[in-house]
Amino acid sequence: MSGAPGEAGAAAHLREPWSELETGPAAAFARQRDGATFGIWIFLASEVLFFAALFLIYTAYRIANPEAFAAAGRATNIVYGTLNTAILLTSSLTMAMAAQGAEKGLFRRLTLGCLAATAALGLAFLVVKGFEYREDIEKHLVPGAHFALRQAPAQIFFGFYWLVTVVHAIHLGIGIGLVTRLLVKGWRDPDVLTENPQVEVTALYWHLVDLVWVFLYPMLYLPGRAG
Amino acid sequence: MSAPVAASPTGLADRDELDLGLPPSYLADGHGVGSWLLTTDHKRIAILYAVTITLFFFLGGAAATLVRLELFTPEADIVRADTYNKLFTLHGVVMVWFFLIPSIPNTLGNFLLPLMIGARDVAFPKLNLVSWYLNVGGGLLAVAALLAGGVDTGWTFYVPYSTVFSNGWVSLTVLGVFTTGFSSIATGVNFIATIHMLRAPGLSWFRLPLFVWAMYTTSLMFVLATPVLAVTLLLVFAERSFGLPIFDPARGGDPVLFQHLFWFYSHPAVYIMILPAMGVISELITCFARRRIFGYTFMVYALVAIAVIGFFTWGHHMFTSGMSSYAALVFSFLSFIVAVPSAIKVFNWTGTLYRGQVGFESPMLYALGFVGLFTLGGLTGLFLASIPVDVHVQDTYFVVAHFHYIMVGASVSAYFGGLHFWWPKITGRMYPETWARFAAILMFFGFNLTFFPQFIAGYLGMPRRYHVYPPEFQVWNVLSSSGAAVLAVAYLMPLGYLTWSLLFGERARNNPWDASGLEWRTSSPPPRDNFFGAPRVQGGPYSYHPEGVAPIHDQPRIPAQGSLT
Ligand code: HEM
Ligand SMILES: [Cu+2]
């Protein structure tokens, strides 16, 4: 296995332009890792504004149409929604374990197992979502001429619902792709994950997608259900 | 004029003359299409961007030409109303998203940022290339929409017209702009990480050249504003293509919400367009006045203040769309406040000139033009920030003139100034200085002739976005269209002589302007790895002669380089 921390990773993952830094390879590699993490944090800040704009729209319309939103919220399927919340939260746990394992270069099989579990849980979320979509369509919850609910603004709720869940699913799909990529790489060469900055980058992205769902769950499934 | 002898052996750009075993320049390092299209060299990516935005500039320019031609007379002469709408939409969309926003950051910024901070490349070289492909991909979608029949919504895509009524190719165009937005975000992430992580030893934050600060603040806006545009356009797309009701008032939606979101991006976007220009101008003015920048820290804080306050003034675009009078008051006040740091910058540039040894090389002519035009554009912005005036001139040519003074008069001048200034470094060639000065002066006069009359026409009440107008406005429109012809010549000239210089221009020395920046401390053009050895920074930027000190007359002043002979 590796000697001093950073050396093994530096040998395997040090890249331009970081490799040209006037420090030893281990320090340069530490900087490269910091750079990768920093970069993804900036990108996540951008994503936060992306979703914040959507949440703002939701908030504005919900304040304007409280009753219609409560009625629409009651029409969603809370069983699927809750199940999916549990699935995603578990996937964050496995993702975090994989990231920790990879960083230390320990428990390689466990790391790979956790990555596989993360990707599988992501897929499970999409499958459940698929069933939910089918039911939504059957219950005429697609905005349009045959919309099931009486109140007009309930259509806005469901317009938002479809848009935001699809956008979230696309994000999740990208996440599954990234995790699977790490899994395949790690499968072929068990050393490749050790200290690899891509693991932490992927993990941070995964957690954000998860966190967005944590906001979406009460927004979409809980209105009108209290009391 | 004879070619000046290079000061040091490494200054020889022509490596055949004296083989010192130096690495080849980035231009010579790899040939063939693949070496360009798959490059991760920030300098080559800058060139890729330069090529594509030049194409878009002339595409947008062609549309503007047709618009100005149509407006020569009050009647409809060459196009019908529908075509006219498509022309100004095409013009706005292309000029804003495919030319001006990527212009300085992605060409000069990509090229210079690593050089200025002594780095070998940007933090994520592959992402940098991806950003170019996203930009081109978005551009192609927009051009496809144009070829398929065009869009008539205006560059603002206001709902419900864009989602419910328009018959144009709105979805395709919106998708194109959406895609190119991610190119901006990628650039922003990359630049911020680069500036944070890759500064050379000794280069502390307050030793950074103002151009780097400008790139930094611009990148912040890229990262924090563009996603909101992305969402807004996605909603337009979803509503139009899938019938999801979001903004449709017939189904309870609120079109004003769209405007809030759109301008939450698009007001910061005007600072995305002007902050890089301010960065360029600070480099130019110091170099050609041979003076340190007046009030460096103020200049830095002004950039930061503009970037921050710029996020809170979007409402001034909506005074007439229906908002509470308290909200209008706050937005009006904040819009006045954001003018303060801009004014500080103008004062400091002027202060830098004071007692400088001002030279009138072509980049400096562009820079001086910038200061004048930016001041006029900024001051008329204050008119528009005051609600009573805005209500009068909203949607008139006054607004068109105002934003062209900022976006074209200021930003495009700065782009051209920067292009001329760093041309020797980028290409290793000198351009014919006389031609360049002539073009710079012509651009200034052409610009004013085109757009100043529009202030008057607008103030008198001529509305924008119509292809016909009452005859009493004709005199202003004839002036404006004639100016546009002059301007077109002034824009085409650099295309000619800069291209000429690539083939026949004199070889450039390493530092033809005797500028102080780190980017000049390498060969022209630089090698793939940017520097010969690892740079270390020992002092602040702009080591020209300091404030309060009389000019040193033997300060080396290099005569304008290059000639047609
Ligand atoms: C980078 C350069 C430029 C940018 C960013 C730019 C941007 C814009 C934008 C955003 C609009 C509004 C379009 C709309 O209403 O949807 C516009 C309109 C217009 N532009 Fe430009 N422009 C540029 C250069 C020029 C030049 C060089 C000319 C001169 C020939 C010009 C002439 C016009 C005219 C006449 C209109 C008004 C159309 C109308 O409202 O009827 N523009 N421009
Ligand atoms: Cu604004």
Short mmCIF file of N, CA and C and ligand atoms in Angstrom, two decimals, chain B residues 263 266-268 270-271 313-314 316-317, ligand 2:
data_model
loop_
_atom_site.label_atom_id
_atom_site.label_comp_id
_atom_site.label_asym_id
_atom_site.label_seq_id
_atom_site.Cartn_x
_atom_site.Cartn_y
_atom_site.Cartn_z
N TRP B 263 -34.50 39.37 -15.18
CA TRP B 263 -33.60 40.50 -14.90
C TRP B 263 -32.71 40.24 -13.70
N SER B 266 -30.17 39.20 -15.91
CA SER B 266 -29.72 40.07 -16.99
C SER B 266 -29.21 41.41 -16.51
N HIS B 267 -29.58 41.84 -15.30
CA HIS B 267 -28.85 43.03 -14.86
C HIS B 267 -27.42 42.68 -14.46
N PRO B 268 -27.19 41.67 -13.61
CA PRO B 268 -25.79 41.26 -13.41
C PRO B 268 -25.07 41.01 -14.74
N VAL B 270 -25.18 42.68 -17.38
CA VAL B 270 -24.56 43.88 -17.95
C VAL B 270 -23.24 44.15 -17.23
N TYR B 271 -23.13 43.73 -15.98
CA TYR B 271 -21.83 43.87 -15.31
C TYR B 271 -20.87 42.79 -15.75
N THR B 313 -30.27 45.31 -8.16
CA THR B 313 -30.86 46.47 -8.84
C THR B 313 -31.76 46.05 -10.00
N TRP B 314 -32.03 44.76 -10.13
CA TRP B 314 -32.71 44.31 -11.34
C TRP B 314 -34.06 44.98 -11.56
N HIS B 316 -34.99 47.89 -11.71
CA HIS B 316 -35.11 49.11 -12.53
C HIS B 316 -35.51 48.82 -13.97
N HIS B 317 -35.52 47.54 -14.35
CA HIS B 317 -36.01 47.21 -15.69
C HIS B 317 -37.53 47.05 -15.70
CU CU C 2 -30.13 46.81 -15.18
#
